[in-house]
Coordinates of C-alpha atoms in Angstrom, one line a residue:
Chain O
X1355 CA -57.7 -14.4 -22.0
X1356 CA -56.5 -14.9 -18.5
X1357 CA -53.5 -16.9 -19.6
X1358 CA -52.5 -14.4 -22.3
X1359 CA -52.4 -11.6 -19.8
X1360 CA -50.4 -13.8 -17.5
X1361 CA -47.9 -14.5 -20.4
X1362 CA -47.5 -10.8 -21.0
X1363 CA -45.9 -10.2 -17.7
X1364 CA -43.7 -13.3 -17.7
X1365 CA -40.6 -11.7 -19.3
X1366 CA -40.8 -8.7 -17.1
X1367 CA -41.0 -10.9 -14.0
X1368 CA -37.9 -12.8 -15.3
X1369 CA -35.8 -9.7 -15.8
X1370 CA -37.1 -7.8 -12.7
X1371 CA -34.4 -9.1 -10.2
X1372 CA -31.6 -8.4 -12.6
X1373 CA -32.9 -5.0 -13.5
X1374 CA -33.4 -4.1 -9.8
X1375 CA -29.9 -5.1 -8.9
X1376 CA -28.3 -3.1 -11.7
X1377 CA -30.5 -0.1 -11.0
X1378 CA -29.6 -0.2 -7.3
X1379 CA -25.9 -0.7 -7.6
X1380 CA -24.8 0.7 -11.0
X1381 CA -27.4 3.4 -11.8
X1382 CA -28.0 4.3 -8.1
X1383 CA -24.4 5.2 -7.3
X1384 CA -24.3 7.5 -10.4
X1385 CA -27.3 9.4 -9.2
X1386 CA -26.0 9.6 -5.6
X1387 CA -22.6 10.6 -6.9
X1388 CA -24.1 13.3 -9.1
X1389 CA -26.1 14.7 -6.1
X1390 CA -23.0 14.7 -3.9
X1391 CA -20.9 16.4 -6.6
X1392 CA -23.2 19.4 -6.4
X1393 CA -22.8 19.9 -2.7
X1394 CA -20.2 20.8 -0.2
X1395 CA -19.7 17.5 1.7
X1396 CA -17.9 17.2 5.1
X1397 CA -17.4 13.8 6.6
X1398 CA -20.2 12.2 4.6
X1399 CA -22.6 15.0 5.7
X1400 CA -24.0 17.1 2.9
X1401 CA -23.6 20.8 4.0
X1402 CA -24.7 23.2 1.3
X1403 CA -25.6 23.2 -2.3
X1404 CA -22.7 24.6 -4.3
X1405 CA -23.8 24.0 -7.9
X1406 CA -20.9 23.3 -10.3
X1407 CA -18.3 24.6 -7.9
X1408 CA -16.8 21.1 -7.3
X1409 CA -16.5 20.6 -11.0
X1410 CA -14.7 24.0 -11.5
X1411 CA -12.4 23.1 -8.6
X1412 CA -11.6 19.7 -10.1
X1413 CA -10.9 20.8 -13.7
X1414 CA -8.8 23.7 -12.6
X1415 CA -6.8 21.7 -10.0
X1416 CA -3.2 21.3 -11.1
X1417 CA -3.0 17.8 -9.6
X1418 CA -6.0 16.7 -11.6
X1419 CA -4.5 18.2 -14.8
X1420 CA -1.2 16.5 -14.1
X1421 CA -3.0 13.2 -13.6
X1422 CA -4.7 13.7 -16.9
X1423 CA -1.4 14.1 -18.5
X1424 CA -0.1 10.9 -16.8
X1425 CA -3.2 9.0 -17.9
X1426 CA -2.7 10.2 -21.5
X1427 CA 0.9 9.1 -21.6
X1428 CA 0.2 5.8 -20.0
X1429 CA -2.9 5.0 -22.0
X1430 CA -1.1 6.0 -25.3
X1431 CA 1.9 3.8 -24.9
X1432 CA 0.1 0.9 -23.1
X1433 CA -2.5 0.8 -25.8
X1434 CA 0.0 0.7 -28.7
X1435 CA 2.4 -1.8 -27.1
X1436 CA -0.2 -4.1 -25.7
X1437 CA -2.2 -4.2 -28.9
X1438 CA 0.9 -4.8 -31.1
X1439 CA 2.2 -7.5 -28.8
X1440 CA -1.3 -9.1 -28.5
X1441 CA -1.7 -9.1 -32.3
X1442 CA 1.7 -10.6 -32.8
X1443 CA 0.9 -13.3 -30.2
X1444 CA -2.4 -14.0 -31.9
X1445 CA -0.7 -14.5 -35.3
X1446 CA 2.1 -16.5 -33.9
X1447 CA -0.2 -18.8 -31.8
X1448 CA -3.1 -19.1 -34.3
X1449 CA -2.1 -22.4 -35.7
X1450 CA -3.4 -25.6 -34.2
X1451 CA -1.3 -28.1 -32.4
X1452 CA -0.1 -28.9 -28.9
X1453 CA 2.7 -26.3 -28.6
X1454 CA 0.4 -23.4 -29.7
X1455 CA -2.3 -24.5 -27.3
X1456 CA 0.2 -24.7 -24.4
X1457 CA 1.7 -21.4 -25.3
X1458 CA -1.7 -19.7 -25.4
X1459 CA -2.3 -21.0 -21.8
X1460 CA 1.1 -19.7 -20.7
X1461 CA 0.4 -16.2 -22.0
X1462 CA -2.9 -16.2 -20.2
X1463 CA -1.5 -16.8 -16.8
X1464 CA -0.5 -13.2 -16.1
X1465 CA -4.1 -12.2 -17.1
X1466 CA -5.7 -14.8 -14.9
X1467 CA -4.1 -13.9 -11.6
X1468 CA -5.2 -11.0 -9.6
X1469 CA -4.0 -7.6 -10.9
X1470 CA -2.9 -6.8 -7.3
X1471 CA -0.7 -9.9 -7.2
X1472 CA 0.7 -9.4 -10.7
X1473 CA 1.7 -5.8 -9.9
X1474 CA 3.1 -6.9 -6.5
X1475 CA 5.3 -9.5 -8.3
X1476 CA 6.5 -6.9 -10.8
X1477 CA 7.2 -4.5 -8.0
X1478 CA 9.5 -7.1 -6.5
X1479 CA 11.1 -7.9 -9.9
X1480 CA 11.8 -4.2 -10.5
X1481 CA 12.7 -3.3 -7.0
X1482 CA 16.3 -2.3 -6.2
X1483 CA 16.5 -4.7 -3.3
X1484 CA 15.7 -7.8 -5.5
X1485 CA 19.0 -7.1 -7.3
X1486 CA 17.7 -8.3 -10.7
X1487 CA 17.5 -4.8 -12.1
X1488 CA 21.0 -4.0 -10.8
X1489 CA 22.3 -7.2 -12.4
X1490 CA 20.9 -6.1 -15.8
X1491 CA 21.6 -2.4 -15.6
X1492 CA 25.0 -2.7 -13.9
X1493 CA 26.9 -3.6 -17.0
X1494 CA 25.3 -0.6 -18.7
X1495 CA 26.8 1.7 -16.2
X1496 CA 23.4 2.3 -14.4
X1497 CA 23.9 -0.1 -11.5
X1498 CA 22.6 2.4 -9.0
X1499 CA 19.5 3.3 -10.9
X1500 CA 16.3 2.2 -9.2
X1501 CA 13.7 1.7 -11.9
X1502 CA 10.7 2.7 -9.8
X1503 CA 12.4 5.8 -8.4
X1504 CA 12.9 7.6 -11.7
X1505 CA 9.8 9.3 -13.2
X1506 CA 10.4 8.1 -16.8
X1507 CA 11.4 4.5 -16.0
X1508 CA 8.6 4.3 -13.4
X1509 CA 6.2 5.1 -16.2
X1510 CA 7.9 2.6 -18.5
X1511 CA 7.5 0.0 -15.7
X1512 CA 3.8 0.8 -15.5
X1513 CA 3.4 0.4 -19.3
X1514 CA 5.3 -2.9 -19.0
X1515 CA 2.8 -4.0 -16.4
X1516 CA 0.0 -3.3 -18.8
X1517 CA 1.6 -5.2 -21.6
X1518 CA 2.6 -8.1 -19.4
X1519 CA -1.0 -8.6 -18.2
X1520 CA -3.2 -7.5 -21.0
X1521 CA -1.5 -8.6 -24.2
X1522 CA -3.2 -11.9 -23.5
X1523 CA -6.6 -10.2 -23.5
X1524 CA -5.9 -8.6 -26.9
X1525 CA -4.6 -12.0 -28.1
X1526 CA -7.8 -13.8 -27.2
X1527 CA -10.0 -11.2 -28.7
X1528 CA -8.1 -11.2 -32.0
X1529 CA -7.8 -15.0 -32.1
X1530 CA -11.6 -15.2 -32.0
X1531 CA -11.6 -12.8 -35.0
X1532 CA -8.8 -14.7 -36.9
X1533 CA -10.8 -18.0 -36.5
X1534 CA -13.7 -16.4 -38.3
X1535 CA -11.6 -15.9 -41.5
X1536 CA -12.3 -18.8 -43.9
X1537 CA -8.9 -20.6 -44.5
X1538 CA -9.9 -21.0 -48.2
X1539 CA -9.2 -17.3 -48.7
X1540 CA -5.6 -17.7 -47.6
X1541 CA -5.3 -20.8 -49.7
X1542 CA -6.6 -19.1 -52.8
X1543 CA -4.3 -16.2 -52.3
X1544 CA -1.4 -18.5 -51.9
X1545 CA -2.2 -20.2 -55.2
X1546 CA -2.3 -16.8 -56.8
X1547 CA 1.3 -16.3 -55.5
X1548 CA 0.6 -13.8 -52.7
X1549 CA 3.4 -13.9 -50.0
X1550 CA 2.6 -13.8 -46.2
X1551 CA 2.9 -10.0 -45.9
X1552 CA 0.5 -9.6 -48.9
X1553 CA -2.0 -12.0 -47.4
X1554 CA -1.8 -10.2 -44.1
X1555 CA -2.4 -6.8 -45.7
X1556 CA -5.1 -7.8 -48.1
X1557 CA -7.0 -10.5 -46.3
X1558 CA -6.3 -10.6 -42.5
X1559 CA -6.3 -6.8 -41.8
X1560 CA -9.5 -5.9 -43.8
X1561 CA -11.5 -8.8 -42.5
X1562 CA -10.3 -8.2 -39.0
X1563 CA -11.3 -4.5 -38.9
X1564 CA -14.2 -4.8 -36.5
X1565 CA -12.5 -7.2 -34.0
X1566 CA -9.5 -4.9 -34.1
X1567 CA -11.5 -1.8 -33.3
X1568 CA -13.4 -3.6 -30.6
X1569 CA -10.2 -4.8 -29.0
X1570 CA -8.6 -1.3 -29.2
X1571 CA -11.7 0.4 -27.6
X1572 CA -11.9 -2.2 -24.9
X1573 CA -8.2 -1.9 -24.1
X1574 CA -8.5 1.9 -24.1
X1575 CA -11.4 1.8 -21.7
X1576 CA -9.4 -0.4 -19.4
X1577 CA -6.3 1.7 -19.6
X1578 CA -8.0 5.1 -19.1
X1579 CA -9.5 3.7 -15.9
X1580 CA -6.4 2.0 -14.6
X1581 CA -6.1 2.0 -10.8
X1582 CA -4.5 -1.2 -9.5
X1583 CA -1.2 -1.1 -11.5
X1584 CA -0.2 2.4 -10.3
X1585 CA -1.6 2.0 -6.8
X1586 CA 0.5 -1.1 -6.2
X1587 CA 3.5 -0.9 -8.6
X1588 CA 4.5 2.8 -8.3
X1589 CA 2.1 4.2 -5.7
X1590 CA 1.6 7.1 -8.2
X1591 CA 5.2 8.1 -7.7
X1592 CA 8.0 9.1 -7.8
X1593 CA 6.4 12.5 -7.0
X1594 CA 3.2 12.5 -9.0
X1595 CA 4.8 11.1 -12.2
X1596 CA 2.5 8.0 -12.4
X1597 CA -0.5 9.3 -10.5
X1598 CA -3.2 8.7 -13.1
X1599 CA -6.7 10.3 -13.0
X1600 CA -8.5 7.4 -11.3
X1601 CA -5.8 7.1 -8.7
X1602 CA -6.2 10.8 -8.0
X1603 CA -9.9 10.2 -7.6
X1604 CA -9.3 7.2 -5.4
X1605 CA -7.1 9.4 -3.1
X1606 CA -9.5 12.3 -3.0
X1607 CA -12.3 10.0 -2.0
X1608 CA -10.7 7.3 0.2
X1609 CA -7.7 9.0 1.6
X1610 CA -8.5 12.7 1.8
X1611 CA -12.3 12.0 2.1
X1612 CA -13.1 15.1 0.1
X1613 CA -16.3 13.6 -1.3
X1614 CA -17.7 16.6 -3.2
X1615 CA -14.8 17.0 -5.7
X1616 CA -14.1 13.2 -5.6
X1617 CA -17.7 12.6 -6.9
X1618 CA -17.4 15.5 -9.4
X1619 CA -14.3 13.8 -10.8
X1620 CA -16.0 10.4 -10.8
X1621 CA -18.9 11.8 -12.8
X1622 CA -16.5 13.4 -15.3
X1623 CA -14.6 10.2 -15.7
X1624 CA -17.9 8.4 -16.1
X1625 CA -18.9 10.8 -18.9
X1626 CA -15.6 10.2 -20.7
X1627 CA -16.2 6.4 -20.4
X1628 CA -19.8 6.9 -21.7
X1629 CA -18.2 8.2 -24.9
X1630 CA -16.0 5.2 -25.3
X1631 CA -18.8 2.8 -24.5
X1632 CA -21.0 4.5 -27.1
X1633 CA -18.2 3.8 -29.7
X1634 CA -18.1 0.2 -28.5
X1635 CA -21.8 -0.2 -28.9
X1636 CA -21.7 1.1 -32.5
X1637 CA -18.9 -1.4 -33.2
X1638 CA -20.9 -4.3 -31.7
X1639 CA -23.9 -3.2 -33.9
X1640 CA -21.6 -3.2 -36.9
X1641 CA -20.4 -6.7 -36.0
X1642 CA -24.1 -7.8 -35.9
X1643 CA -23.8 -8.8 -32.3
X1644 CA -26.4 -6.4 -31.0
Chain C
X1378 CA 21.8 -33.8 -45.3
X1379 CA 19.2 -32.4 -47.7
X1380 CA 18.6 -28.7 -47.9
X1381 CA 14.9 -29.1 -47.0
X1382 CA 15.9 -31.0 -43.8
X1383 CA 18.2 -28.1 -42.7
X1384 CA 15.5 -25.7 -43.5
X1385 CA 12.9 -27.6 -41.4
X1386 CA 15.4 -27.9 -38.5
X1387 CA 16.1 -24.1 -38.7
X1388 CA 12.3 -23.4 -38.6
X1389 CA 11.9 -25.6 -35.6
X1390 CA 14.8 -23.9 -33.8
X1391 CA 13.2 -20.5 -34.5
X1392 CA 9.9 -21.6 -33.2
X1393 CA 11.3 -23.0 -30.0
X1394 CA 13.4 -19.9 -29.4
X1395 CA 10.4 -17.6 -29.8
X1396 CA 8.2 -19.8 -27.6
X1397 CA 10.9 -19.8 -25.0
X1398 CA 11.2 -16.0 -25.0
X1399 CA 7.4 -15.7 -24.7
X1400 CA 7.3 -18.2 -21.8
X1401 CA 10.1 -16.3 -19.9
X1402 CA 8.3 -13.0 -20.5
X1403 CA 5.0 -14.3 -19.1
X1404 CA 6.2 -16.5 -16.3
X1405 CA 9.5 -15.1 -15.0
X1406 CA 7.9 -12.6 -12.6
X1407 CA 5.8 -15.3 -11.1
X1408 CA 8.7 -17.8 -10.9
X1409 CA 11.1 -15.2 -9.4
X1410 CA 8.5 -14.3 -6.8
X1411 CA 7.9 -18.0 -6.0
X1412 CA 11.6 -18.7 -5.6
X1413 CA 12.2 -15.6 -3.5
X1414 CA 9.3 -16.7 -1.2
X1415 CA 11.2 -19.9 -0.4
X1416 CA 14.3 -18.1 0.8
X1417 CA 15.1 -17.1 4.4
X1418 CA 14.7 -13.4 5.0
X1419 CA 18.4 -12.5 4.9
X1420 CA 18.9 -14.3 1.6
X1421 CA 16.0 -12.7 -0.2
X1422 CA 17.8 -9.4 -0.8
X1423 CA 21.2 -11.0 -1.2
X1424 CA 23.4 -9.4 -4.0
X1425 CA 24.2 -10.7 -6.5
X1426 CA 20.9 -12.5 -6.5
X1427 CA 20.9 -16.3 -6.6
X1428 CA 18.0 -17.7 -8.7
X1429 CA 17.5 -20.9 -6.8
X1430 CA 17.1 -20.9 -3.0
X1431 CA 20.1 -22.7 -1.3
X1432 CA 18.1 -23.8 1.7
X1433 CA 14.4 -23.6 0.8
X1434 CA 12.1 -22.7 3.7
X1435 CA 8.4 -22.4 4.3
X1436 CA 8.8 -19.9 7.1
X1437 CA 7.0 -17.1 5.3
X1438 CA 4.1 -19.3 4.5
X1439 CA 3.8 -20.4 8.1
X1440 CA 4.0 -16.8 9.1
X1441 CA 1.1 -15.5 7.0
X1442 CA -1.1 -18.3 8.2
X1443 CA -0.2 -17.4 11.8
X1444 CA -1.4 -13.9 10.9
X1445 CA -4.9 -15.0 10.1
X1446 CA -4.5 -15.7 6.3
X1447 CA -6.9 -18.7 6.6
X1448 CA -9.7 -16.5 7.9
X1449 CA -9.3 -14.0 4.9
X1450 CA -9.1 -16.9 2.5
X1451 CA -12.4 -18.3 3.9
X1452 CA -13.9 -14.8 3.5
X1453 CA -12.8 -14.8 -0.1
X1454 CA -14.2 -18.3 -0.7
X1455 CA -17.6 -17.5 0.9
X1456 CA -18.0 -14.1 -0.9
X1457 CA -17.0 -15.6 -4.3
X1458 CA -19.3 -18.6 -3.9
X1459 CA -22.3 -16.5 -3.0
X1460 CA -21.6 -14.1 -5.8
X1461 CA -21.4 -17.0 -8.3
X1462 CA -24.7 -18.4 -7.2
X1463 CA -26.5 -15.1 -7.1
X1464 CA -25.2 -14.0 -10.5
X1465 CA -26.1 -17.3 -12.2
X1466 CA -29.6 -17.3 -10.7
X1467 CA -30.4 -13.8 -11.8
X1468 CA -28.5 -14.2 -15.1
X1469 CA -30.4 -17.3 -16.0
X1470 CA -33.8 -15.7 -15.5
X1471 CA -32.9 -12.5 -17.4
X1472 CA -31.0 -14.4 -20.2
X1473 CA -34.0 -16.7 -20.7
X1474 CA -36.4 -13.8 -21.0
X1475 CA -34.3 -12.2 -23.7
X1476 CA -33.7 -15.4 -25.5
X1477 CA -37.3 -16.7 -25.6
X1478 CA -39.7 -13.7 -25.3
X1479 CA -40.4 -10.7 -27.5
X1480 CA -41.4 -7.9 -25.3
X1481 CA -41.5 -4.1 -25.3
X1482 CA -38.1 -2.8 -24.0
X1483 CA -36.2 -5.9 -25.0
X1484 CA -33.9 -4.0 -27.3
X1485 CA -33.2 -1.3 -24.7
X1486 CA -32.4 -4.0 -22.3
X1487 CA -29.9 -5.7 -24.6
X1488 CA -28.1 -2.4 -25.4
X1489 CA -28.0 -1.5 -21.6
X1490 CA -26.6 -4.9 -20.9
X1491 CA -23.6 -4.4 -23.2
X1492 CA -23.3 -0.8 -22.0
X1493 CA -23.2 -1.7 -18.3
X1494 CA -20.8 -4.6 -19.1
X1495 CA -18.4 -2.0 -20.5
X1496 CA -18.5 0.6 -17.8
X1497 CA -15.3 0.3 -15.8
X1498 CA -15.8 -0.3 -12.1
X1499 CA -13.2 2.3 -11.1
X1500 CA -15.3 5.2 -12.2
X1501 CA -18.1 4.0 -9.9
X1502 CA -16.1 3.4 -6.7
X1503 CA -16.5 6.8 -4.9
X1504 CA -20.2 7.1 -5.5
X1505 CA -20.8 3.4 -4.7
X1506 CA -19.1 3.7 -1.4
X1507 CA -21.2 6.8 -0.7
X1508 CA -24.4 4.8 -1.5
X1509 CA -23.3 1.7 0.4
X1510 CA -22.7 3.7 3.6
X1511 CA -26.1 5.2 3.3
X1512 CA -27.7 1.7 3.0
X1513 CA -25.6 0.3 5.8
X1514 CA -23.9 -2.2 3.5
X1515 CA -20.4 -0.7 3.6
X1516 CA -17.9 -3.0 5.3
X1517 CA -20.0 -6.1 5.0
X1518 CA -19.5 -9.3 3.1
X1519 CA -23.1 -9.0 1.8
X1520 CA -22.3 -5.7 0.3
X1521 CA -19.4 -7.3 -1.6
X1522 CA -21.5 -10.2 -2.8
X1523 CA -24.2 -7.8 -4.2
X1524 CA -21.6 -5.6 -5.9
X1525 CA -19.8 -8.5 -7.5
X1526 CA -23.1 -9.8 -8.8
X1527 CA -24.1 -6.4 -10.1
X1528 CA -20.8 -6.0 -12.0
X1529 CA -20.7 -9.5 -13.5
X1530 CA -24.4 -9.9 -14.2
X1531 CA -24.4 -8.3 -17.6
X1532 CA -21.7 -10.6 -19.0
X1533 CA -23.4 -13.6 -17.5
X1534 CA -26.8 -12.6 -19.0
X1535 CA -25.1 -12.1 -22.3
X1536 CA -23.3 -15.5 -22.2
X1537 CA -26.4 -17.4 -21.1
X1538 CA -28.7 -15.6 -23.6
X1539 CA -26.4 -16.7 -26.4
X1540 CA -26.3 -20.3 -25.2
X1541 CA -30.1 -20.5 -24.7
X1542 CA -30.6 -19.2 -28.3
X1543 CA -28.6 -22.2 -29.6
X1544 CA -30.8 -24.7 -27.8
X1545 CA -33.7 -26.3 -29.8
X1546 CA -36.9 -24.6 -28.7
X1547 CA -39.0 -27.7 -29.5
X1548 CA -38.2 -29.4 -26.2
X1549 CA -39.3 -26.3 -24.3
X1550 CA -42.5 -26.1 -26.3
X1551 CA -43.2 -29.7 -25.4
X1552 CA -42.7 -29.0 -21.7
X1553 CA -45.0 -26.0 -22.0
X1554 CA -47.7 -28.0 -23.7
X1555 CA -47.4 -30.5 -20.7
X1556 CA -48.4 -27.6 -18.5
X1557 CA -45.0 -26.4 -17.2
X1558 CA -44.8 -22.7 -16.4
X1559 CA -42.0 -20.7 -18.1
X1560 CA -39.9 -20.6 -14.9
X1561 CA -40.4 -24.3 -14.3
X1562 CA -39.4 -25.0 -17.9
X1563 CA -36.3 -22.9 -17.4
X1564 CA -35.2 -24.8 -14.3
X1565 CA -36.4 -28.3 -15.2
X1566 CA -35.6 -28.4 -19.0
X1567 CA -33.3 -25.6 -20.1
X1568 CA -30.8 -25.3 -17.3
X1569 CA -29.9 -29.0 -17.2
X1570 CA -29.1 -28.7 -20.9
X1571 CA -27.0 -25.6 -20.3
X1572 CA -24.2 -27.0 -18.1
X1573 CA -21.3 -25.8 -20.3
X1574 CA -22.6 -22.2 -20.4
X1575 CA -23.3 -22.3 -16.6
X1576 CA -19.8 -23.5 -15.9
X1577 CA -18.2 -20.9 -18.2
X1578 CA -20.3 -18.1 -16.7
X1579 CA -19.8 -19.3 -13.2
X1580 CA -16.0 -19.5 -13.7
X1581 CA -15.9 -16.0 -15.0
X1582 CA -17.7 -14.6 -11.9
X1583 CA -15.5 -16.8 -9.6
X1584 CA -12.2 -15.6 -11.0
X1585 CA -13.4 -12.0 -10.9
X1586 CA -14.6 -12.2 -7.3
X1587 CA -11.5 -14.2 -6.1
X1588 CA -9.2 -11.7 -7.8
X1589 CA -11.0 -8.5 -7.0
X1590 CA -9.0 -6.0 -5.0
X1591 CA -10.3 -2.4 -5.8
X1592 CA -13.9 -3.0 -4.8
X1593 CA -13.1 -4.9 -1.6
X1594 CA -10.4 -2.5 -0.5
X1595 CA -12.7 0.5 -0.9
X1596 CA -15.9 -1.0 0.4
X1597 CA -14.6 -2.7 3.5
X1598 CA -12.4 -1.6 6.4
X1599 CA -12.7 -4.1 9.2
X1600 CA -10.9 -7.4 9.4
X1601 CA -14.2 -9.2 9.7
X1602 CA -15.2 -8.4 6.1
X1603 CA -11.6 -8.5 4.7
X1604 CA -11.0 -10.7 1.7
X1605 CA -7.6 -12.3 0.8
X1606 CA -6.4 -9.7 -1.8
X1607 CA -7.1 -6.9 0.6
X1608 CA -5.2 -8.8 3.3
X1609 CA -2.2 -9.1 0.9
X1610 CA -2.4 -5.3 0.4
X1611 CA -2.4 -4.8 4.2
X1612 CA 0.5 -7.2 4.6
X1613 CA 2.3 -4.7 2.4
X1614 CA 2.0 -2.1 5.1
X1615 CA 2.0 -4.5 8.0
X1616 CA 5.3 -6.2 7.2
X1617 CA 6.9 -3.0 5.8
X1618 CA 9.6 -3.9 3.4
X1619 CA 9.6 -7.6 4.2
X1620 CA 9.1 -9.3 0.9
X1621 CA 9.0 -12.9 2.2
X1622 CA 5.5 -12.9 3.6
X1623 CA 4.2 -10.7 0.8
X1624 CA 5.4 -13.0 -1.9
X1625 CA 4.2 -16.0 0.0
X1626 CA 0.7 -14.5 0.2
X1627 CA 0.8 -13.6 -3.5
X1628 CA 1.7 -17.2 -4.4
X1629 CA -1.0 -18.6 -2.2
X1630 CA -3.5 -16.4 -4.0
X1631 CA -2.4 -17.6 -7.4
X1632 CA -2.4 -21.3 -6.8
X1633 CA -6.2 -22.0 -6.9
X1634 CA -6.6 -19.8 -9.9
X1635 CA -3.9 -21.6 -11.9
X1636 CA -5.3 -24.9 -10.8
X1637 CA -8.8 -24.0 -12.0
X1638 CA -7.4 -22.6 -15.2
X1639 CA -5.4 -25.7 -16.0
X1640 CA -8.5 -27.9 -15.5
X1641 CA -11.1 -25.7 -17.2
X1642 CA -9.2 -23.4 -19.6
X1643 CA -11.6 -23.9 -22.5
X1644 CA -14.6 -22.7 -20.5
X1645 CA -12.8 -19.6 -19.2
X1646 CA -11.8 -18.1 -22.6
X1647 CA -15.4 -17.9 -23.9
X1648 CA -16.2 -15.2 -21.3
X1649 CA -13.4 -12.9 -22.4
X1650 CA -14.7 -12.3 -25.9
X1651 CA -17.9 -10.9 -24.4
X1652 CA -20.5 -13.5 -25.0
X1653 CA -20.7 -16.3 -27.6
X1654 CA -19.8 -19.4 -25.6
X1655 CA -18.4 -20.9 -28.8
X1656 CA -16.1 -17.9 -29.3

């Protein structure tokens, strides 16, 4: 009897440290953030309860609305281009053999290095001073255009940064899915005379539906919350053209130290994320992984 | 020359060309940064740009090390190592509980694990800083270690849980019959058998901690607690528009990651797909 009772508590003792850490540093901040978001905060001191005022201030602020637009534009193009490139890479490098293995590793390098460093290197590549952009744009009659100084091309550079780094992530996720398709299916279809496009449409795409959706949602979560790319590559500029919502939040919190609205915005972004995470959980359940 | 031979040659040429384009796309920014970091300051912004440095120099590398780079690198190493150990310890305990015990709340725990794994860190930054200053952990290396562990723990739990499930339970039962407690069984029997999963999970945490910039830049302010990526960011302001030292620091940060990656690539990939060590 004594041992049975001891056994009962064993799993709880095993998970206790992990649960405590998550509660303290993931759940805790959300509660604190929510509390702060309901108050007028000056220099980290809570002054007075203001209810939903900070939220109203945030959602009616033109800067925040502008940043939402920038986030939407960035996430839309980054998602499509990164996914398509990642998928193409996965299909191209799916085969076995030494060159495909090597190429998969090459594609992963931009993903492995720090985002900060990757964006720094691209900033140098795109910068006017480096001369590379002038060399390419010069013959097109745009020799004096500075890529990062024009709102549209700066946004394009930001999307390029996303593709350059994250296509590898999409590739790895989709490769795992491709591996789970039995080769016999392709073989049978080939015997029946189906060409490559037909096999892609009728076998690969349908069987890859869940991995595709999981990849898309995970990329979307990543892009909606992007901070390092714009912070380093464009600094949110020129003007506010590439100031995405999390960068706005970062500036409210860590540069302007307006903690009430900053926390309100953080809670709103978190709620949007919760929606995306819920979608992801449903997909995981579909895939039988949960 | 037969038609099929020409056909095969053409295929091979196409394959090589596409691979070359992919390699240039992925590696050109890094290569260009590396080559620029070897040029003397006045040659870096020369126009038209020369790809290869005429007189390669290490002056920018000497300069960042004269500006305390070694200390920041040591900070990064210490924080990353501590984060790896802490995460693996807590992750092994929790992963083992989920893999081998049926208990009330287990399903909730698994769903929360995946949910927390998916919450992006950026949305937590402002409140986390608020909380950390409260607790007196802002601007400390310990604070960073705890945060890195908290952020990577769910993935690690998931990876280890999946691996533990794949181990035969009979050996553990034998150990239990011999009077080992569950925790002792985990440390004496299960973990020695789990080296591939521990390496994969540890590597995942290591790369995250070594590369992290946003958490470190928001949670620390003094030079004492500064990690290398934050130092690179400050070099950006410190050196102004001087690209030499900046690019040198960037390359220094890349080298260990690429080295680890070349040696242990297989282990790294399994973490990305969100579990399943075999993935």
